[in-house]
Coordinates of C-alpha atoms in Angstrom, one line a residue:
M168 CA 247.0 37.7 166.5
A169 CA 246.1 34.1 166.7
G170 CA 242.9 34.8 164.7
D171 CA 244.9 36.5 162.0
I172 CA 247.2 33.5 161.7
G173 CA 244.3 31.1 161.5
E174 CA 242.6 33.2 158.8
S175 CA 245.9 33.3 156.9
M176 CA 246.3 29.6 157.0
A177 CA 242.7 29.1 155.9
D178 CA 243.3 31.5 152.9
I179 CA 246.5 29.6 152.0
A180 CA 244.6 26.3 152.1
I181 CA 241.7 27.6 150.0
G182 CA 244.1 29.1 147.5
S183 CA 246.0 25.8 147.2
M184 CA 242.8 23.9 146.5
A185 CA 241.7 26.5 143.9
A186 CA 245.1 26.2 142.2
R187 CA 244.9 22.4 142.3
S188 CA 241.5 22.5 140.6
V189 CA 242.8 24.6 137.8
E190 CA 246.1 22.9 137.4
P191 CA 246.0 19.5 139.2
D192 CA 249.5 18.4 138.3
A193 CA 251.2 21.5 139.7
G194 CA 252.5 21.3 143.2
G195 CA 251.9 18.7 145.9
S196 CA 251.6 15.0 145.1
P197 CA 250.9 13.9 141.5
V198 CA 247.5 12.6 140.6
A199 CA 247.2 8.8 140.5
D200 CA 245.2 6.9 137.9
A201 CA 242.9 4.0 138.7
D202 CA 245.8 1.6 138.9
G203 CA 247.6 3.7 141.4
H204 CA 250.3 4.8 138.9
T205 CA 251.3 8.5 139.1
L206 CA 251.6 10.4 135.8
E207 CA 254.7 12.5 136.5
E208 CA 257.3 13.6 133.9
A209 CA 259.9 14.8 136.4
C210 CA 261.5 12.8 139.2
L211 CA 259.4 13.2 142.4
N212 CA 262.6 13.0 144.5
C213 CA 265.0 15.5 142.8
G214 CA 263.0 17.1 140.1
T215 CA 265.2 15.9 137.2
R216 CA 263.4 15.3 133.9
L217 CA 262.7 11.6 133.4
T218 CA 264.1 9.8 130.3
G219 CA 263.5 6.2 131.4
P220 CA 262.1 3.9 134.0
H221 CA 264.5 5.3 136.6
C222 CA 265.8 8.8 137.4
H223 CA 269.3 9.0 136.0
N224 CA 270.3 11.5 138.7
C225 CA 269.2 9.9 142.0
G226 CA 268.1 6.4 140.9
Q227 CA 264.5 6.6 142.1
R228 CA 261.9 4.8 140.0
A229 CA 260.1 7.0 137.5
H230 CA 256.6 5.7 138.4
V231 CA 255.6 5.4 142.0
H232 CA 252.5 3.6 143.1
R233 CA 249.8 4.9 145.5
T234 CA 248.0 1.7 146.4
L235 CA 247.8 -0.3 149.6
S236 CA 249.4 -3.3 147.9
A237 CA 252.3 -1.2 146.9
F238 CA 252.6 0.1 150.5
F239 CA 252.8 -3.4 152.0
H240 CA 255.2 -4.5 149.2
D241 CA 257.5 -1.6 150.2
L242 CA 257.1 -2.6 153.9
L243 CA 258.2 -6.2 153.3
H244 CA 260.9 -5.1 150.9
G245 CA 262.3 -2.6 153.4
V246 CA 262.3 -5.1 156.2
L247 CA 263.7 -8.1 154.4
H248 CA 263.9 -7.4 150.6
F249 CA 261.0 -9.8 150.4
E250 CA 261.6 -10.8 146.8
G251 CA 263.7 -13.4 145.0
K252 CA 266.8 -12.8 147.2
T253 CA 264.9 -14.1 150.3
W254 CA 264.2 -17.4 148.7
R255 CA 267.8 -17.6 147.6
T256 CA 269.1 -16.8 151.0
L257 CA 267.0 -19.0 153.3
P258 CA 267.8 -22.4 151.7
L259 CA 271.5 -21.6 151.7
L260 CA 271.4 -20.5 155.3
L261 CA 269.7 -23.8 156.2
W262 CA 271.8 -26.2 154.3
K263 CA 274.8 -24.5 152.7
P264 CA 275.7 -21.7 155.2
G265 CA 279.3 -21.8 154.2
K266 CA 278.6 -21.0 150.6
L267 CA 276.2 -18.2 151.6
T268 CA 278.8 -16.7 153.9
R269 CA 281.7 -16.9 151.4
E270 CA 279.7 -15.6 148.4
Y271 CA 278.4 -12.6 150.4
I272 CA 281.9 -11.8 151.7
D273 CA 283.3 -12.1 148.2
G274 CA 280.9 -9.4 146.9
R275 CA 277.8 -11.2 145.8
R276 CA 275.5 -8.8 147.8
A277 CA 272.6 -8.2 145.5
S278 CA 271.7 -11.9 145.4
Y279 CA 271.2 -12.4 149.1
V280 CA 269.6 -10.7 152.1
S281 CA 272.3 -8.9 154.1
P282 CA 273.3 -10.6 157.4
I283 CA 272.1 -7.7 159.6
A284 CA 268.7 -7.4 157.8
L285 CA 268.1 -11.1 158.2
F286 CA 269.3 -11.0 161.8
L287 CA 266.9 -8.2 162.8
F288 CA 264.0 -9.9 161.1
V289 CA 264.6 -13.3 162.7
V290 CA 265.1 -11.6 166.1
F291 CA 261.7 -9.9 165.7
L292 CA 259.9 -13.1 164.8
S293 CA 261.7 -15.2 167.4
F294 CA 260.8 -12.9 170.3
A295 CA 257.2 -12.8 169.1
V296 CA 257.3 -16.6 169.3
F297 CA 258.8 -16.6 172.8
S298 CA 256.1 -14.1 173.9
L299 CA 253.5 -16.3 172.4
I300 CA 254.5 -19.5 174.2
G301 CA 254.7 -18.0 177.6
G302 CA 257.1 -15.1 178.3
S303 CA 257.2 -14.3 182.0
K304 CA 254.0 -16.2 182.6
A305 CA 255.8 -19.4 181.9
F306 CA 257.3 -19.0 185.4
E307 CA 253.9 -18.9 187.0
P308 CA 251.9 -22.1 187.8
E309 CA 248.7 -22.4 185.9
A310 CA 245.6 -22.2 188.2
D311 CA 243.9 -25.2 186.7
A312 CA 247.0 -27.4 187.0
L313 CA 247.6 -26.3 190.6
E314 CA 244.0 -27.2 191.5
Q315 CA 244.4 -30.6 190.0
V316 CA 247.6 -31.2 192.0
K317 CA 245.8 -30.1 195.2
L318 CA 242.9 -32.4 194.4
A319 CA 245.3 -35.3 193.8
Y320 CA 247.1 -34.6 197.0
A321 CA 243.8 -34.6 199.0
T322 CA 242.6 -37.8 197.3
N323 CA 245.9 -39.6 198.2
Q324 CA 245.7 -38.4 201.8
A325 CA 242.2 -39.9 202.1
E326 CA 243.4 -43.1 200.6
L327 CA 246.4 -43.2 202.9
A328 CA 244.2 -42.8 206.0
E329 CA 242.0 -45.7 204.8
L330 CA 245.1 -47.9 204.1
Q331 CA 246.6 -47.1 207.5
A332 CA 243.3 -48.1 209.2
D333 CA 243.3 -51.3 207.2
Q334 CA 246.9 -52.0 208.1
A335 CA 246.1 -51.7 211.8
N336 CA 243.2 -54.2 211.5
E337 CA 244.8 -56.7 209.0
S338 CA 246.4 -59.9 210.2
D339 CA 246.9 -61.8 206.9
P340 CA 250.7 -61.4 206.0
Q341 CA 250.0 -61.3 202.3
E342 CA 247.3 -58.7 202.5
L343 CA 249.5 -56.7 204.9
A344 CA 252.4 -56.7 202.5
E345 CA 250.2 -55.4 199.7
I346 CA 248.8 -52.6 202.0
E347 CA 252.3 -51.6 203.0
A348 CA 253.5 -51.5 199.4
R349 CA 250.5 -49.3 198.5
I350 CA 251.2 -47.0 201.4
A351 CA 254.9 -46.7 200.4
S352 CA 253.9 -45.9 196.8
L353 CA 251.4 -43.2 197.9
T354 CA 253.8 -41.7 200.3
E355 CA 256.4 -41.3 197.6
D356 CA 253.7 -39.7 195.4
Q357 CA 252.8 -37.3 198.1
Q358 CA 256.4 -36.2 198.5
G359 CA 256.4 -35.3 194.8
L360 CA 253.1 -33.5 195.1
Q361 CA 254.3 -31.6 198.1
M362 CA 257.3 -30.3 196.1
V363 CA 254.9 -29.1 193.4
L364 CA 252.6 -27.4 195.9
G365 CA 255.5 -25.6 197.4
N366 CA 255.9 -27.2 200.8
I367 CA 259.5 -28.2 200.0
G368 CA 259.8 -25.4 197.5
D369 CA 259.1 -22.8 200.1
T370 CA 261.9 -24.2 202.3
F371 CA 264.3 -24.0 199.3
E372 CA 263.2 -20.5 198.5
R373 CA 263.7 -19.4 202.1
D374 CA 267.2 -20.9 202.1
F375 CA 267.9 -19.3 198.8
Q376 CA 266.8 -15.9 200.0
Q377 CA 268.7 -16.3 203.3
G378 CA 271.8 -17.1 201.3
F379 CA 271.5 -13.8 199.5
A380 CA 270.6 -12.0 202.7
E381 CA 273.8 -13.1 204.3
N382 CA 276.1 -12.3 201.3
P383 CA 279.2 -10.3 202.1
L384 CA 278.5 -7.6 199.5
P385 CA 277.9 -4.1 201.0
E386 CA 274.3 -3.0 200.9
S387 CA 275.2 0.1 199.0
S388 CA 276.9 -1.8 196.1
A389 CA 275.1 -1.9 192.8
I390 CA 275.1 -5.7 192.7
A391 CA 273.5 -6.0 196.1
Q392 CA 270.8 -3.5 195.1
S393 CA 270.1 -5.4 191.9
I394 CA 269.7 -8.6 193.9
D395 CA 267.3 -6.9 196.2
K396 CA 265.2 -5.7 193.3
V397 CA 265.0 -9.2 191.7
R398 CA 264.0 -10.8 195.0
A399 CA 261.4 -8.1 195.7
N400 CA 259.7 -8.5 192.3
P401 CA 260.9 -11.6 190.3
Q402 CA 258.2 -11.3 187.6
L403 CA 259.2 -7.7 186.8
A404 CA 262.9 -8.8 186.6
I405 CA 261.9 -11.6 184.1
Y406 CA 259.9 -9.0 182.0
K407 CA 262.9 -6.6 182.0
I408 CA 265.2 -9.5 181.0
Q409 CA 263.0 -10.3 178.1
T410 CA 262.7 -6.7 177.0
N411 CA 266.5 -6.1 177.3
A412 CA 267.3 -9.3 175.5
Y413 CA 265.2 -8.2 172.6
K414 CA 266.5 -4.6 172.5
F415 CA 270.2 -5.6 172.9
S416 CA 270.2 -8.9 171.0
W417 CA 272.6 -7.2 168.5
M418 CA 275.2 -7.3 171.3
L419 CA 275.6 -11.1 170.5
I420 CA 277.4 -10.1 167.4
P421 CA 280.3 -8.1 168.9
L422 CA 280.5 -10.6 171.8
S423 CA 280.9 -13.5 169.3
V424 CA 283.3 -12.0 166.7
P425 CA 286.4 -12.1 169.0
F426 CA 285.8 -15.8 169.6
V427 CA 285.6 -16.5 165.9
W428 CA 288.8 -14.5 165.4
L429 CA 290.5 -16.8 168.0
L430 CA 289.9 -19.7 165.6
F431 CA 292.1 -17.9 163.0
P432 CA 294.5 -15.8 165.1
F433 CA 296.6 -13.3 163.2
S434 CA 295.4 -14.6 159.9
R435 CA 296.0 -12.3 156.9
R436 CA 293.6 -14.2 154.8
F437 CA 290.5 -13.7 156.9
R438 CA 289.8 -10.3 158.4
G439 CA 287.3 -8.9 160.9
Y440 CA 284.7 -8.3 158.2
D441 CA 284.7 -12.0 157.3
H442 CA 284.3 -13.0 161.0
T443 CA 281.4 -10.5 161.5
V444 CA 279.5 -11.8 158.5
F445 CA 280.1 -15.4 159.6
A446 CA 279.0 -14.7 163.2
T447 CA 275.9 -12.8 162.1
Y448 CA 274.6 -15.5 159.8
S449 CA 275.4 -18.1 162.4
I450 CA 273.6 -16.3 165.2
T451 CA 270.6 -15.7 163.0
F452 CA 270.2 -19.4 162.2
M453 CA 270.7 -20.4 165.9
I454 CA 268.0 -18.0 167.1
A455 CA 265.6 -19.2 164.4
L456 CA 266.4 -22.8 165.3
A457 CA 265.8 -22.1 169.0
A458 CA 262.4 -20.5 168.2
I459 CA 261.3 -23.4 166.0
S460 CA 262.3 -25.9 168.6
S461 CA 260.6 -24.0 171.4
L462 CA 257.4 -24.0 169.3
L463 CA 257.6 -27.7 168.8
I464 CA 258.2 -28.4 172.4
F465 CA 255.3 -26.1 173.4
Y466 CA 252.9 -27.9 171.2
G467 CA 253.9 -31.4 172.4
A468 CA 256.5 -32.4 169.9
G469 CA 259.4 -32.2 172.3
A470 CA 261.3 -35.1 170.7
V471 CA 261.3 -33.4 167.3
G472 CA 262.3 -30.1 168.9
G473 CA 265.1 -31.8 170.8
L474 CA 266.4 -33.5 167.6
L475 CA 266.4 -30.2 165.7
L476 CA 268.8 -28.7 168.3
L477 CA 271.3 -31.4 167.4
Y478 CA 271.6 -29.9 164.0
A479 CA 273.3 -26.8 165.5
P480 CA 276.8 -28.3 165.6
W481 CA 276.5 -29.7 162.1
H482 CA 275.4 -26.3 160.9
M483 CA 278.5 -24.8 162.5
Y484 CA 280.7 -27.4 160.9
R485 CA 279.3 -26.8 157.4
Q486 CA 279.5 -23.1 157.7
L487 CA 283.1 -23.2 158.9
R488 CA 284.2 -25.5 156.2
G489 CA 282.5 -23.6 153.4
A490 CA 283.2 -20.1 154.5
Y491 CA 286.9 -20.6 155.4
A492 CA 287.7 -23.4 152.9
L493 CA 288.8 -25.8 155.6
G494 CA 289.4 -29.5 155.6
R495 CA 287.4 -31.9 157.6
F496 CA 289.7 -32.0 160.6
G497 CA 290.2 -28.2 160.6
A498 CA 286.5 -27.6 160.5
L499 CA 285.8 -30.3 163.1
W500 CA 288.1 -29.0 165.8
R501 CA 287.1 -25.4 165.2
M502 CA 283.4 -26.5 165.4
L503 CA 284.1 -28.0 168.9
A504 CA 285.9 -24.8 170.0
L505 CA 283.2 -22.6 168.6
S506 CA 280.6 -24.6 170.4
L507 CA 282.4 -23.8 173.7
F508 CA 282.9 -20.2 172.7
A509 CA 279.2 -19.9 171.9
W510 CA 278.2 -20.8 175.4
I511 CA 280.7 -18.4 176.8
A512 CA 279.3 -15.6 174.6
I513 CA 275.8 -16.5 175.7
G514 CA 276.8 -16.4 179.3
L515 CA 278.4 -13.0 178.9
F516 CA 275.2 -11.7 177.1
L517 CA 272.9 -13.1 179.8
S518 CA 275.1 -11.5 182.5
L519 CA 274.9 -8.1 180.8
I520 CA 271.1 -8.5 180.4
G521 CA 270.8 -9.6 184.0
V522 CA 272.7 -6.5 185.2
M523 CA 270.5 -4.3 183.1
A524 CA 267.4 -5.9 184.4
G525 CA 268.5 -5.4 188.0
T526 CA 269.2 -1.7 187.5

């Protein structure tokens, strides 16, 4: 039976190839010329006879391309509409977010990348950046750095022993004062190195774990079980937090929209859609800003990265004023309130992600 089916399939394939050799344009995919253009006369999507550059029935382009460049163009276009609208959207998102938000809400959709498409693309790039600069490994001490700290600690210990021997044999008050000052300085350095090496950190960690061990939560509760899992394997917990933060980053939008609504309670002029577009564009920019600042800090330009973060409140102010047509004072107090609300939304998001990581 299986052999008969196999022979039948082979016969069908041979017949198809024979038919294609006689009438290459009949059935299957159309033949492409050297430039990758197909030579069809009917729409490849719905079969309607073509009368122009697009099918008048379904809207598909009359000529499709079968080249690698066309494939990657479609990929970029599908992800981010990587054409003129990208370069119209990004400058406005950076400097005139209020204008971008208001024009998109008012119906100018074809000119700009949609908020959700831009959000997903920025989230994808940002989490790639965060993975690049460390991820869960950022919480692990580097072996070379740890060895250098150990070497510095041992060197200081040897110098301290010599200074203490000199102190016992020194009688000159001035020399004795210099030795004591040097001993005090080295002792302070050693305390810091001990903290890095974990002598003090281990004590803190034991106290921390003991605090959780003595918590009043019943052992059968979900929270207690989550805490036990995090304590048992913190690196796995960090990895799960990163993964869940990436997968559920969209939750930032529904968590933020109610807080934006609180800035205009019971307003008939501004509706839920307006607040959702506003929140999505705003979150997109903030994630991108955090990623760029993290990169700068990682590569040693911490001052520049820190200064960039100061642009966040100004961006909120400009977006509020432009999107909702507010005056200076109205935009200012709402910016301050929104800054507070943003941290609350982030806290809720991290709490949800933490619970997911512990389950």
